[in-house]
Amino acid sequence: MKKLFLITFIAVAMVFTNACSDVKESKTTMTKAIDPANMDLNVKPGDDFFRYVNGGWLASNPIPPEYSQFGAFHVLLDKNQEDLKSIVMEVSADKLAKKGSVDQKIRDFYNSGMDTVKIDEVGIAAISNDLEAIQKLNTKAELAGHVADMQKVGINPLFYFYVSADQLNSSMNIINFYQGGLGLPDVDYYTNTDERSQQLRKDYVDHVSRMFALAGEVEFVANSNAETVLAMETALANTSKTRLERRIAEENFYKVSKEELVQLCPSFDWDLYFQTLGIDETGEINVGQKNFIAGISAVIDKYSIEDWQTYLTWNLLDASASYLSSDFDKQNFDFFGTTLSGQPEQKPRWKRVLGTTSNGLGEAIGQLYVEKYFPPESKQRMDQLVKNLRISFADRIKELDWMSDTTKIEALAKLSAITVKIGYPDKWKDYSVMEVVPDSYIKNVRSANVFEFNRELAKIGKPVDKSEWGMTPQTVNAYYNPTNNEIVFPAGILQPPFFNKDADDAVNYGAIGVVIGHEMTHGFDDQGRKYNKEGNMQDWWTEEDAERFEAKTKVLNAQYDNYAMLDTLHVDGALTTGENIADLGGLNISYDAYQMSLHGEPAPIIDGFTGDQRFFLGYAQVWRNNIRDKELMRRLKEDVHSPGEARVNVPLFNLDVFVNAFDISPEDALAIETKDRAIIW
Ligand SMILES: [Zn+2]
């Protein structure tokens, strides 16, 4: 859950799309830094740089049926899954692994998920105790206790619970809530009135109804349950903040005492809730979205206990579907995979089970992963890159014409205070208390959730452990965490095409260098700038600085707003602003660092491309990606990151050095007039 609140480099993949494909690039393609065969030299760089760099690759890599989009990330994810599989297979071969050992846990977790005969045989009985418990609820007063019980095993009706740094006192942990309780991916799926949204709601009701039918309800009950679910979720959506509102840091922070919480939302029995969780002293609580928590009260009042039983049953079915028998699993994929994202085929089971195992025993598998696949010299080279990026970012801050000297002092202090984590954590999570059994996949998934939930509970009121990681080492992603003022690069992303130990510096600075710069600037983007160097929410900008920054941001937002992706659908400049600022800043900072690394010597020309050209080619190839229309539509609405194509075709045209490197002329389709260019960092 915590991952939701980290600022990531790419969107955290949805459960059913997080695995990988059988389509692979050969090792030689992977390590050849720039392969001209992947380009389309017939396209003019200034008309469509994305296709100039990636056209050859895009044409020869149609999206495999088990994907909703397919690009450089997915190729790397795929390689990663093969690596993880070899680890799990090796461990699984040890039939004598001692009960309670890490090997036994990895082996039994994975094998229990692969035993579809057993899973199908058990069917819905795997959750019959939970279904009965819901049926036994007699009054709405009991609701809170049951919600707590479900949250403990990783099912989240109504809202999310987690424990993390107090935004005003970032060294201490407090309880946090976050709005939730929706089956569809976001609030506007319930509130939008366009035709596609209306159709999706119909499809959703259909899906919910089928799931109830699979659970044994007769058709008319299943249908009416589905209508109830949609009505209740719509009521929750109406009191929720939109994705755009949730981007704003202070819109998600409202600290209350337990007494104030009770006043805010009187119809939920908070005493019973905390008691069921085993929390005696709550301390202060960040309720996240104040109006949402207040709004829950009215929704509780409005619906009967029978309706709530229906809602809770739906939450149970929805959260369990992937781990139940194949009929549930298939129905779940048909809606979330095919209908929502346009993905024709589900990924092979081994990839999905491997993904779940790799989440559930994240650092146990991570430890084996880095031993085998993360060379120590990668860490050293990354240290050097980060050091150079930090210097070039500092130099750029000093030279900014729009930032006052007083704010610059604070900005430089924040930059030098950024903690950098590379590869894997210094200390590993201890999984010894987590029980893994050989014969029940869903029990194991729950066990993993209980393990994480108990870790959360143990943090309440305690100092923040700043050494903790929010992603596993095998994750192909990176993040900035504002309350720790830290940038984190798991081992998984330190591979080609991001980080290529065989590549020239130009390509590495264009790829992983920009990722590093991107993460650094998150501490200074439209939201990150609201946190000081200790990670506390505090405004350290002068009013004039903030105004000039916002004016520059607007220029950049407009460029993305104008970028058409599909028919009339454009990128949402406001939704993606933080990520766009980070991409633009990352490019400028990393380009300077690259120049520094040359020490005044000319860069080698390789395959006919200059150093500057290879820097930008290295950047653009990271974003090669084919995407299905439905998935694109979904992401344009939900993803705070712009699509890969826009991440190439918009920011680069603001850079003089890019314009010069590829002789972009003012007549070219993507050219931006000098006066309209955006430079922030
Ligand atoms: Zn980012």
XYZ file of C-alpha atoms and ligand atoms in Angstrom:
682
model
C 0.000 0.000 0.000
C 2.779 2.338 0.907
C 3.949 2.340 -2.687
C 0.921 4.369 -3.622
C 2.402 7.405 -1.928
C 5.899 7.300 -3.313
C 6.646 9.439 -6.324
C 7.655 6.856 -8.860
C 9.475 7.016 -12.153
C 6.801 5.034 -13.963
C 3.297 4.166 -12.845
C 3.134 1.260 -10.444
C 1.796 -1.524 -12.643
C -1.677 -2.850 -11.960
C -1.830 -6.359 -10.579
C -2.838 -8.038 -13.802
C -0.319 -6.249 -15.986
C 2.725 -6.485 -13.771
C 4.207 -9.563 -15.310
C 6.023 -9.922 -18.577
C 6.103 -11.324 -22.061
C 7.624 -14.205 -23.900
C 8.894 -11.810 -26.537
C 12.513 -11.170 -25.803
C 15.286 -9.160 -27.253
C 18.471 -11.095 -27.649
C 21.282 -10.381 -25.200
C 23.248 -8.649 -27.942
C 20.472 -6.168 -28.683
C 20.051 -5.525 -24.991
C 23.681 -4.591 -24.466
C 24.358 -2.760 -27.738
C 23.806 0.748 -26.477
C 22.203 2.248 -29.602
C 21.125 -0.026 -32.420
C 20.341 1.918 -35.622
C 18.027 -0.935 -36.649
C 15.674 0.217 -33.882
C 15.455 3.690 -35.452
C 13.512 5.000 -38.442
C 15.901 7.259 -40.289
C 13.177 8.237 -42.770
C 11.431 10.237 -40.054
C 12.739 13.738 -39.532
C 13.894 14.150 -35.895
C 12.080 17.485 -35.648
C 8.789 16.041 -36.840
C 8.619 13.017 -34.542
C 11.736 12.314 -32.530
C 10.023 9.406 -30.766
C 9.597 7.537 -34.067
C 12.928 8.677 -35.483
C 14.632 6.918 -32.570
C 12.198 4.042 -32.066
C 10.370 3.494 -35.370
C 12.244 0.310 -36.283
C 11.687 -1.189 -32.865
C 8.002 -0.199 -32.775
C 7.389 -1.842 -36.144
C 9.133 -5.084 -35.246
C 7.628 -5.386 -31.759
C 3.844 -5.534 -32.021
C 2.148 -5.819 -28.632
C 1.966 -9.470 -27.554
C -1.585 -10.562 -26.661
C -0.767 -10.804 -22.957
C 0.089 -7.107 -22.821
C -1.868 -3.862 -22.873
C 1.336 -2.022 -23.743
C 4.812 -3.173 -24.608
C 8.059 -1.255 -24.487
C 11.585 -1.089 -23.120
C 10.255 -1.421 -19.582
C 8.424 -4.608 -20.403
C 11.394 -6.156 -22.136
C 13.434 -5.498 -19.026
C 10.639 -6.738 -16.752
C 10.571 -9.871 -18.825
C 14.284 -10.460 -18.428
C 13.881 -9.822 -14.737
C 11.151 -12.410 -14.444
C 13.363 -14.991 -16.107
C 16.071 -14.149 -13.558
C 13.617 -14.391 -10.662
C 12.230 -17.628 -12.028
C 15.669 -19.195 -12.095
C 16.110 -18.242 -8.436
C 12.726 -19.627 -7.419
C 13.308 -22.831 -9.409
C 16.677 -23.337 -7.782
C 15.214 -22.829 -4.333
C 12.203 -25.009 -5.130
C 14.443 -27.902 -6.126
C 15.438 -28.225 -2.482
C 12.819 -30.700 -1.318
C 14.472 -30.954 2.090
C 14.369 -27.257 2.957
C 13.727 -26.950 6.682
C 10.239 -25.859 7.686
C 10.368 -22.174 8.473
C 13.441 -21.540 6.313
C 13.365 -18.905 3.596
C 13.821 -21.632 0.970
C 10.776 -23.518 2.245
C 8.715 -20.329 2.156
C 9.676 -19.352 -1.376
C 9.181 -22.906 -2.609
C 5.786 -23.448 -0.988
C 4.456 -19.987 -1.841
C 5.240 -20.450 -5.513
C 4.166 -24.092 -5.741
C 0.879 -23.454 -3.921
C 0.072 -20.844 -6.558
C 0.948 -23.173 -9.420
C -1.216 -26.015 -8.136
C -4.328 -25.098 -10.113
C -5.800 -28.593 -9.755
C -5.943 -28.154 -6.010
C -7.111 -24.530 -6.248
C -9.941 -25.464 -8.623
C -10.899 -28.392 -6.436
C -11.258 -26.171 -3.361
C -13.079 -23.440 -5.312
C -15.082 -20.880 -3.341
C -14.585 -22.937 -0.162
C -11.208 -21.212 0.137
C -13.042 -18.145 1.447
C -16.169 -19.712 2.940
C -15.218 -18.690 6.493
C -14.983 -15.072 5.409
C -18.294 -15.239 3.568
C -19.952 -16.661 6.672
C -18.453 -14.014 8.905
C -20.014 -11.326 6.713
C -23.382 -13.076 6.813
C -23.229 -13.145 10.606
C -23.063 -9.358 10.907
C -26.323 -8.251 12.509
C -26.010 -4.531 12.953
C -24.166 -1.646 11.378
C -22.396 -1.195 14.718
C -20.398 -4.341 13.894
C -19.247 -2.965 10.554
C -16.102 -1.292 11.903
C -14.827 -4.498 13.477
C -15.235 -6.390 10.264
C -13.559 -3.693 8.184
C -10.578 -3.930 10.560
C -10.466 -7.720 10.189
C -10.452 -7.418 6.416
C -7.754 -4.753 6.380
C -5.497 -7.027 8.415
C -5.473 -9.576 5.580
C -5.029 -7.011 2.821
C -8.632 -6.342 1.795
C -9.575 -2.678 1.985
C -13.255 -1.755 2.097
C -13.987 1.984 2.565
C -10.463 3.266 3.137
C -6.805 2.289 3.430
C -4.867 2.123 6.673
C -1.106 2.548 6.822
C 1.564 3.923 9.116
C 4.143 6.403 7.913
C 5.981 9.609 8.701
C 4.007 12.500 10.147
C 4.260 15.126 7.431
C 4.840 17.854 10.021
C 7.314 15.815 12.043
C 8.893 13.479 9.555
C 11.012 11.569 12.047
C 7.953 10.082 13.790
C 5.376 7.590 12.506
C 1.640 8.106 12.802
C -1.503 6.318 11.616
C -2.745 7.399 8.185
C -5.955 6.757 6.312
C -6.452 7.197 2.608
C -9.724 7.272 0.700
C -10.676 4.048 -1.055
C -13.469 1.526 -1.195
C -13.937 1.662 -4.978
C -13.839 -1.339 -7.316
C -13.194 0.697 -10.459
C -9.747 2.260 -10.788
C -10.649 5.823 -9.892
C -13.261 8.343 -8.815
C -14.164 9.708 -12.243
C -15.169 6.288 -13.539
C -18.229 6.789 -11.329
C -18.842 10.463 -12.031
C -17.976 11.025 -15.712
C -21.001 11.229 -17.998
C -19.352 10.561 -21.379
C -20.450 7.551 -23.373
C -17.380 5.427 -22.706
C -17.681 5.942 -18.946
C -21.378 5.046 -19.012
C -20.627 1.906 -20.964
C -17.824 0.944 -18.589
C -20.183 1.249 -15.634
C -22.611 -1.092 -17.359
C -19.785 -3.527 -18.028
C -18.717 -3.221 -14.417
C -22.185 -4.053 -13.081
C -22.190 -7.016 -15.409
C -18.828 -8.135 -14.073
C -19.843 -7.746 -10.410
C -23.013 -9.692 -11.101
C -21.075 -12.557 -12.701
C -18.749 -12.692 -9.734
C -21.700 -12.998 -7.347
C -23.124 -15.708 -9.574
C -19.834 -17.611 -9.409
C -20.043 -17.311 -5.629
C -23.358 -19.141 -5.791
C -26.024 -16.447 -5.983
C -28.998 -16.947 -8.293
C -29.156 -14.550 -11.224
C -31.617 -11.967 -9.976
C -29.875 -11.704 -6.593
C -26.500 -11.404 -8.311
C -27.881 -8.640 -10.544
C -29.415 -6.720 -7.722
C -26.244 -7.078 -5.625
C -24.237 -5.617 -8.484
C -26.564 -2.608 -8.686
C -26.202 -2.112 -4.925
C -22.413 -2.236 -5.211
C -22.389 0.382 -7.961
C -24.738 2.655 -5.992
C -22.680 2.407 -2.805
C -19.369 2.896 -4.576
C -20.829 5.875 -6.423
C -21.840 7.359 -3.066
C -18.253 6.894 -1.871
C -16.890 8.341 -5.116
C -19.061 11.421 -4.699
C -17.410 12.201 -1.392
C -13.891 11.414 -2.686
C -11.216 13.738 -3.963
C -10.326 13.452 -7.633
C -6.913 12.339 -8.790
C -6.018 15.908 -9.657
C -6.968 17.116 -6.168
C -5.022 14.280 -4.571
C -1.827 15.437 -6.258
C -1.840 18.469 -3.941
C 0.178 17.559 -0.846
C -1.865 19.525 1.697
C -5.160 18.124 0.334
C -4.135 14.744 1.739
C -3.119 15.852 5.175
C -5.519 16.494 8.022
C -4.363 15.457 11.430
C -6.896 14.717 14.173
C -7.056 13.173 17.613
C -9.153 10.066 18.087
C -11.898 12.183 19.677
C -11.941 14.494 16.647
C -12.090 11.483 14.357
C -15.184 10.247 16.162
C -16.808 13.657 15.698
C -15.819 13.763 12.051
C -17.313 10.365 11.249
C -19.694 9.373 14.052
C -21.446 6.467 12.337
C -18.338 4.291 12.209
C -17.471 2.674 15.533
C -13.845 3.785 15.827
C -13.406 2.254 19.281
C -14.343 -1.138 17.917
C -12.167 -0.551 14.860
C -8.984 0.243 16.788
C -9.736 -2.401 19.380
C -10.032 -5.040 16.652
C -6.704 -3.903 15.236
C -5.178 -4.162 18.702
C -4.301 -0.476 18.919
C -4.584 0.951 22.450
C -3.036 4.362 21.862
C -3.706 5.805 18.438
C -1.882 9.091 18.922
C -2.665 11.656 16.250
C -4.136 10.342 13.024
C -3.802 11.758 9.524
C -7.186 11.076 7.966
C -5.864 11.950 4.502
C -8.909 13.321 2.741
C -10.999 14.978 5.447
C -14.237 15.210 3.471
C -14.034 11.589 2.492
C -13.712 10.310 6.057
C -16.541 12.658 7.079
C -18.573 11.505 4.074
C -18.345 7.831 5.050
C -20.651 8.560 7.961
C -23.545 9.577 5.724
C -22.972 6.594 3.421
C -23.104 4.258 6.425
C -26.372 5.850 7.536
C -27.899 5.650 4.093
C -27.513 1.910 3.457
C -28.893 -1.067 5.370
C -26.815 -3.771 7.024
C -27.873 -6.102 4.192
C -26.433 -3.623 1.678
C -23.215 -3.459 3.673
C -23.021 -7.240 3.674
C -23.281 -7.105 -0.111
C -20.595 -4.430 -0.301
C -18.205 -6.348 1.983
C -18.826 -9.578 0.088
C -17.959 -7.798 -3.124
C -14.740 -6.446 -1.594
C -13.845 -9.974 -0.511
C -14.542 -11.504 -3.937
C -12.790 -8.725 -5.812
C -9.630 -8.852 -3.688
C -9.483 -12.668 -3.710
C -10.319 -13.383 -7.356
C -6.747 -13.801 -8.624
C -6.017 -16.418 -5.964
C -9.237 -18.402 -6.303
C -10.302 -21.048 -8.806
C -9.908 -20.416 -12.542
C -13.529 -19.278 -13.074
C -13.018 -16.323 -10.702
C -9.569 -15.615 -12.038
C -10.805 -15.583 -15.619
C -13.825 -13.382 -14.920
C -11.594 -10.933 -13.065
C -9.179 -10.747 -15.982
C -11.963 -10.415 -18.554
C -13.069 -7.198 -16.949
C -9.900 -5.585 -15.599
C -7.560 -6.887 -18.290
C -9.616 -6.985 -21.461
C -12.505 -4.564 -20.963
C -10.553 -1.885 -19.134
C -7.123 -2.185 -20.749
C -7.772 -3.972 -24.037
C -5.445 -6.852 -23.189
C -6.612 -9.889 -25.203
C -4.859 -12.609 -23.224
C -3.906 -13.175 -19.655
C -0.251 -13.669 -18.820
C 0.895 -17.236 -18.254
C 0.176 -18.349 -14.731
C 3.812 -18.798 -13.746
C 4.455 -15.106 -14.366
C 1.526 -14.032 -12.254
C 2.335 -16.406 -9.416
C 5.990 -15.426 -9.569
C 4.971 -11.753 -9.329
C 2.806 -12.457 -6.276
C 5.539 -14.542 -4.631
C 8.084 -11.840 -5.370
C 5.822 -9.292 -3.666
C 4.917 -11.485 -0.723
C 8.493 -12.485 0.079
C 9.933 -9.340 -1.501
C 13.186 -8.865 0.339
C 13.821 -12.580 0.888
C 13.804 -13.076 -2.876
C 15.475 -9.687 -3.318
C 18.435 -10.764 -1.258
C 18.992 -13.815 -3.471
C 18.410 -11.658 -6.545
C 21.083 -9.071 -5.796
C 23.607 -11.756 -4.815
C 23.216 -13.322 -8.223
C 22.406 -10.433 -10.564
C 23.641 -7.151 -9.122
C 27.380 -6.639 -9.679
C 29.025 -4.483 -6.962
C 30.641 -2.299 -9.625
C 27.159 -1.129 -10.677
C 26.791 0.465 -7.255
C 30.133 2.248 -7.581
C 29.288 3.621 -11.023
C 25.919 4.784 -9.793
C 27.571 6.548 -6.832
C 29.757 8.438 -9.297
C 26.811 9.343 -11.546
C 24.751 10.591 -8.606
C 27.695 12.653 -7.373
C 28.087 14.350 -10.769
C 24.351 14.937 -11.125
C 24.237 16.557 -7.698
C 27.053 18.925 -8.669
C 25.431 19.915 -11.951
C 22.032 20.428 -10.305
C 23.666 22.666 -7.674
C 25.397 24.691 -10.412
C 22.107 25.136 -12.249
C 20.322 26.262 -9.085
C 23.023 28.873 -8.457
C 22.515 30.267 -11.964
C 18.682 30.378 -11.983
C 17.444 33.821 -12.955
C 14.019 33.343 -11.397
C 14.932 32.192 -7.896
C 15.907 34.605 -5.132
C 19.193 34.234 -3.275
C 17.500 33.345 0.012
C 15.485 30.542 -1.565
C 18.600 29.327 -3.389
C 20.356 28.815 -0.066
C 17.490 26.598 1.100
C 17.309 24.779 -2.231
C 21.019 23.977 -2.163
C 20.723 22.783 1.424
C 17.838 20.516 0.466
C 19.756 19.161 -2.517
C 22.819 18.305 -0.474
C 20.620 16.684 2.194
C 19.055 14.198 -0.260
C 19.729 10.620 0.827
C 20.584 8.222 -1.993
C 19.798 4.516 -1.874
C 21.165 2.262 -4.586
C 20.535 -1.407 -5.299
C 19.228 -2.934 -2.081
C 18.685 -2.136 1.618
C 21.504 -2.316 4.167
C 19.415 -4.503 6.436
C 16.895 -7.058 5.274
C 13.382 -7.784 6.484
C 13.172 -10.875 8.664
C 10.398 -13.172 7.466
C 10.742 -15.754 10.234
C 7.330 -15.008 11.765
C 5.542 -15.337 8.412
C 3.963 -18.734 7.933
C 3.848 -20.285 4.454
C 1.980 -23.539 3.884
C 2.360 -26.004 1.000
C -1.321 -26.368 0.181
C -3.151 -23.031 0.110
C -2.235 -20.174 -2.196
C -4.764 -17.765 -0.752
C -3.607 -18.510 2.803
C -0.078 -17.650 1.771
C -1.131 -14.407 0.097
C -3.022 -13.480 3.268
C -0.065 -14.474 5.415
C 2.123 -12.089 3.475
C -0.455 -9.315 3.910
C -0.750 -9.992 7.647
C 3.032 -9.898 7.916
C 3.158 -6.450 6.290
C 0.177 -5.204 8.256
C 1.777 -6.218 11.564
C 4.949 -4.432 10.555
C 2.836 -1.312 10.031
C 1.139 -1.677 13.422
C 4.496 -2.009 15.155
C 5.554 1.389 13.798
C 2.774 3.450 15.389
C 4.242 6.207 17.541
C 7.802 5.033 16.843
C 10.614 6.927 15.107
C 10.761 6.484 11.327
C 13.299 3.887 10.231
C 14.981 5.879 7.479
C 16.837 2.834 6.202
C 13.623 1.122 5.129
C 12.867 0.654 1.429
C 9.484 1.254 -0.242
C 10.286 -1.010 -3.194
C 11.924 -4.415 -3.429
C 15.426 -4.607 -4.977
C 14.084 -6.544 -7.975
C 11.659 -3.739 -8.914
C 12.196 -2.008 -12.265
C 11.410 1.509 -11.093
C 12.782 4.334 -8.945
C 11.223 6.775 -6.505
C 11.493 9.942 -4.484
C 10.101 9.930 -0.967
C 9.420 13.511 0.180
C 9.242 12.854 3.947
C 12.652 11.143 3.861
C 14.035 13.520 1.208
C 15.529 10.469 -0.469
C 15.951 9.068 -3.960
C 15.932 5.309 -4.371
C 17.150 3.168 -7.284
C 16.454 -0.557 -6.885
C 18.853 -3.015 -8.529
C 16.107 -3.953 -11.005
C 16.312 -0.650 -12.907
C 20.114 -0.641 -13.048
C 20.183 -2.678 -16.255
C 20.002 -1.865 -19.996
C 18.565 0.215 -21.502
C 18.670 2.370 -18.344
C 22.098 1.485 -17.148
C 24.447 -0.304 -19.477
C 27.900 -1.099 -18.208
C 29.090 -1.645 -21.794
C 27.761 1.681 -23.079
C 29.570 4.975 -23.587
C 28.888 7.719 -21.045
C 26.654 9.671 -23.432
C 24.071 6.886 -23.499
C 24.182 6.219 -19.755
C 23.798 9.906 -18.890
C 20.889 10.120 -21.345
C 19.189 7.119 -19.744
C 19.915 6.439 -16.039
C 21.429 9.927 -15.631
C 18.099 11.487 -16.563
C 16.322 9.065 -14.204
C 18.577 10.257 -11.366
C 18.035 13.916 -12.260
C 14.315 13.260 -12.600
C 14.124 11.843 -9.056
C 16.263 14.679 -7.634
C 13.990 17.363 -9.042
C 10.944 15.722 -7.437
C 12.161 17.321 -4.226
C 11.588 20.643 -5.998
C 8.580 20.029 -8.236
C 5.205 21.678 -7.678
C 4.527 19.403 -4.679
C 8.014 18.324 -3.569
C 8.935 21.950 -3.002
C 6.404 22.066 -0.166
C 8.687 19.864 1.969
C 11.872 21.120 3.572
C 15.212 19.366 3.747
C 14.119 17.342 6.792
C 11.044 16.145 4.921
C 8.582 18.279 6.866
C 5.739 20.006 5.074
C 6.868 23.608 5.266
C 6.968 26.418 2.747
C 10.551 27.574 2.329
C 9.961 29.652 -0.809
C 9.431 33.402 -1.012
C 6.104 34.345 -2.505
C 7.753 35.833 -5.600
C 9.772 32.665 -6.217
C 6.636 30.580 -5.999
C 4.827 32.864 -8.462
C 7.645 32.765 -11.000
C 7.917 28.987 -10.627
C 4.198 28.554 -11.194
C 4.276 30.764 -14.284
C 7.025 28.588 -15.752
C 5.095 25.466 -14.859
C 2.064 26.776 -16.741
C 4.125 27.156 -19.904
C 5.181 23.525 -19.636
C 1.649 22.323 -18.803
C 0.322 23.993 -21.953
C 2.855 22.166 -24.106
C 1.590 18.819 -22.808
C -2.058 19.889 -22.982
C -1.484 20.517 -26.678
C 0.052 17.132 -27.342
C -2.525 14.912 -29.072
C -2.200 11.196 -28.362
C -5.287 9.621 -29.873
C -7.987 11.334 -31.947
C -9.068 14.214 -29.760
C -7.430 12.877 -26.611
C -4.568 14.964 -25.299
C -2.164 14.596 -22.421
C -3.463 16.230 -19.230
C -0.781 18.834 -18.468
C -2.049 19.516 -14.943
C -2.299 15.861 -13.906
C 1.187 15.070 -15.221
C 2.891 18.317 -14.239
C 5.170 16.951 -11.493
C 6.498 14.202 -13.733
C 6.921 16.558 -16.681
C 8.887 19.052 -14.587
C 11.039 16.118 -13.446
C 11.686 14.899 -17.007
C 12.616 18.366 -18.247
C 14.810 19.053 -15.219
C 16.375 15.597 -15.386
C 17.369 16.180 -19.006
C 19.009 19.540 -18.319
C 20.822 18.386 -15.211
C 22.069 15.143 -16.702
C 23.187 16.842 -19.911
C 25.374 19.209 -17.882
C 26.747 16.322 -15.840
C 27.579 14.515 -19.066
C 29.461 17.557 -20.333
C 31.364 17.695 -17.051
C 32.329 14.046 -17.430
C 34.047 14.857 -20.742
C 36.527 17.214 -19.023
C 36.697 19.341 -22.161
C 37.714 16.425 -24.381
C 35.635 15.791 -27.521
C 33.153 12.911 -27.224
C 33.747 9.908 -29.493
C 31.551 9.604 -32.582
C 29.980 6.138 -32.583
C 27.919 4.690 -35.465
C 27.968 8.174 -36.976
C 26.352 9.850 -33.968
C 27.978 12.563 -31.875
C 28.099 12.410 -28.087
C 25.257 14.919 -27.784
C 23.161 12.955 -30.226
C 23.795 9.708 -28.373
C 22.777 11.342 -25.107
C 19.339 12.134 -26.551
C 19.060 8.805 -28.377
C 19.835 7.068 -25.075
C 17.014 9.012 -23.455
C 14.441 8.484 -26.183
C 14.951 4.735 -26.517
C 14.006 4.189 -22.884
C 10.495 5.304 -23.849
C 9.900 3.086 -26.873
C 6.499 1.607 -26.297
C 3.486 0.349 -28.226
C 0.184 0.804 -26.411
C -3.401 -0.332 -26.991
C -6.044 2.375 -27.355
C -8.010 1.302 -24.278
C -4.909 1.243 -22.135
C -3.883 4.644 -23.447
C -7.322 6.077 -22.650
C -7.150 4.611 -19.165
C -3.679 5.970 -18.525
C -4.389 9.452 -19.871
C -7.019 9.641 -17.154
C -5.223 7.915 -14.298
C -1.488 8.070 -14.749
C 0.435 11.057 -13.387
C 3.136 10.192 -15.918
C 2.726 11.266 -19.551
C 2.781 8.481 -22.157
C 6.266 7.526 -23.339
C 5.774 9.202 -26.710
C 5.058 12.562 -25.045
C 7.926 12.084 -22.593
C 10.146 12.199 -25.682
C 8.387 14.540 -28.080
C 7.608 17.389 -25.691
C 10.455 18.091 -23.240
C 13.404 17.736 -25.623
C 12.248 20.588 -27.845
C 12.778 23.022 -24.970
C 16.524 22.349 -24.939
C 18.847 24.443 -27.142
C 21.434 21.677 -27.016
C 18.923 19.212 -28.429
C 17.789 21.614 -31.147
C 21.423 22.098 -32.163
C 22.355 18.413 -31.940
C 19.687 17.420 -34.471
C 19.470 20.632 -36.510
C 15.822 21.142 -35.656
C 14.401 23.923 -37.813
C 11.555 26.246 -36.793
C 9.390 24.663 -39.535
C 9.598 21.192 -38.003
C 6.351 19.850 -36.588
C 7.500 19.677 -32.974
C 9.705 22.784 -32.919
C 8.959 25.248 -30.110
C 9.712 28.927 -30.645
C 12.430 30.204 -28.350
C 10.030 32.549 -26.561
C 7.632 29.684 -25.786
C 10.192 27.307 -24.377
C 10.117 26.114 -20.789
C 13.216 25.949 -18.651
C 12.614 25.368 -14.982
C 15.694 23.664 -13.568
Zn 8.760 10.779 -11.258
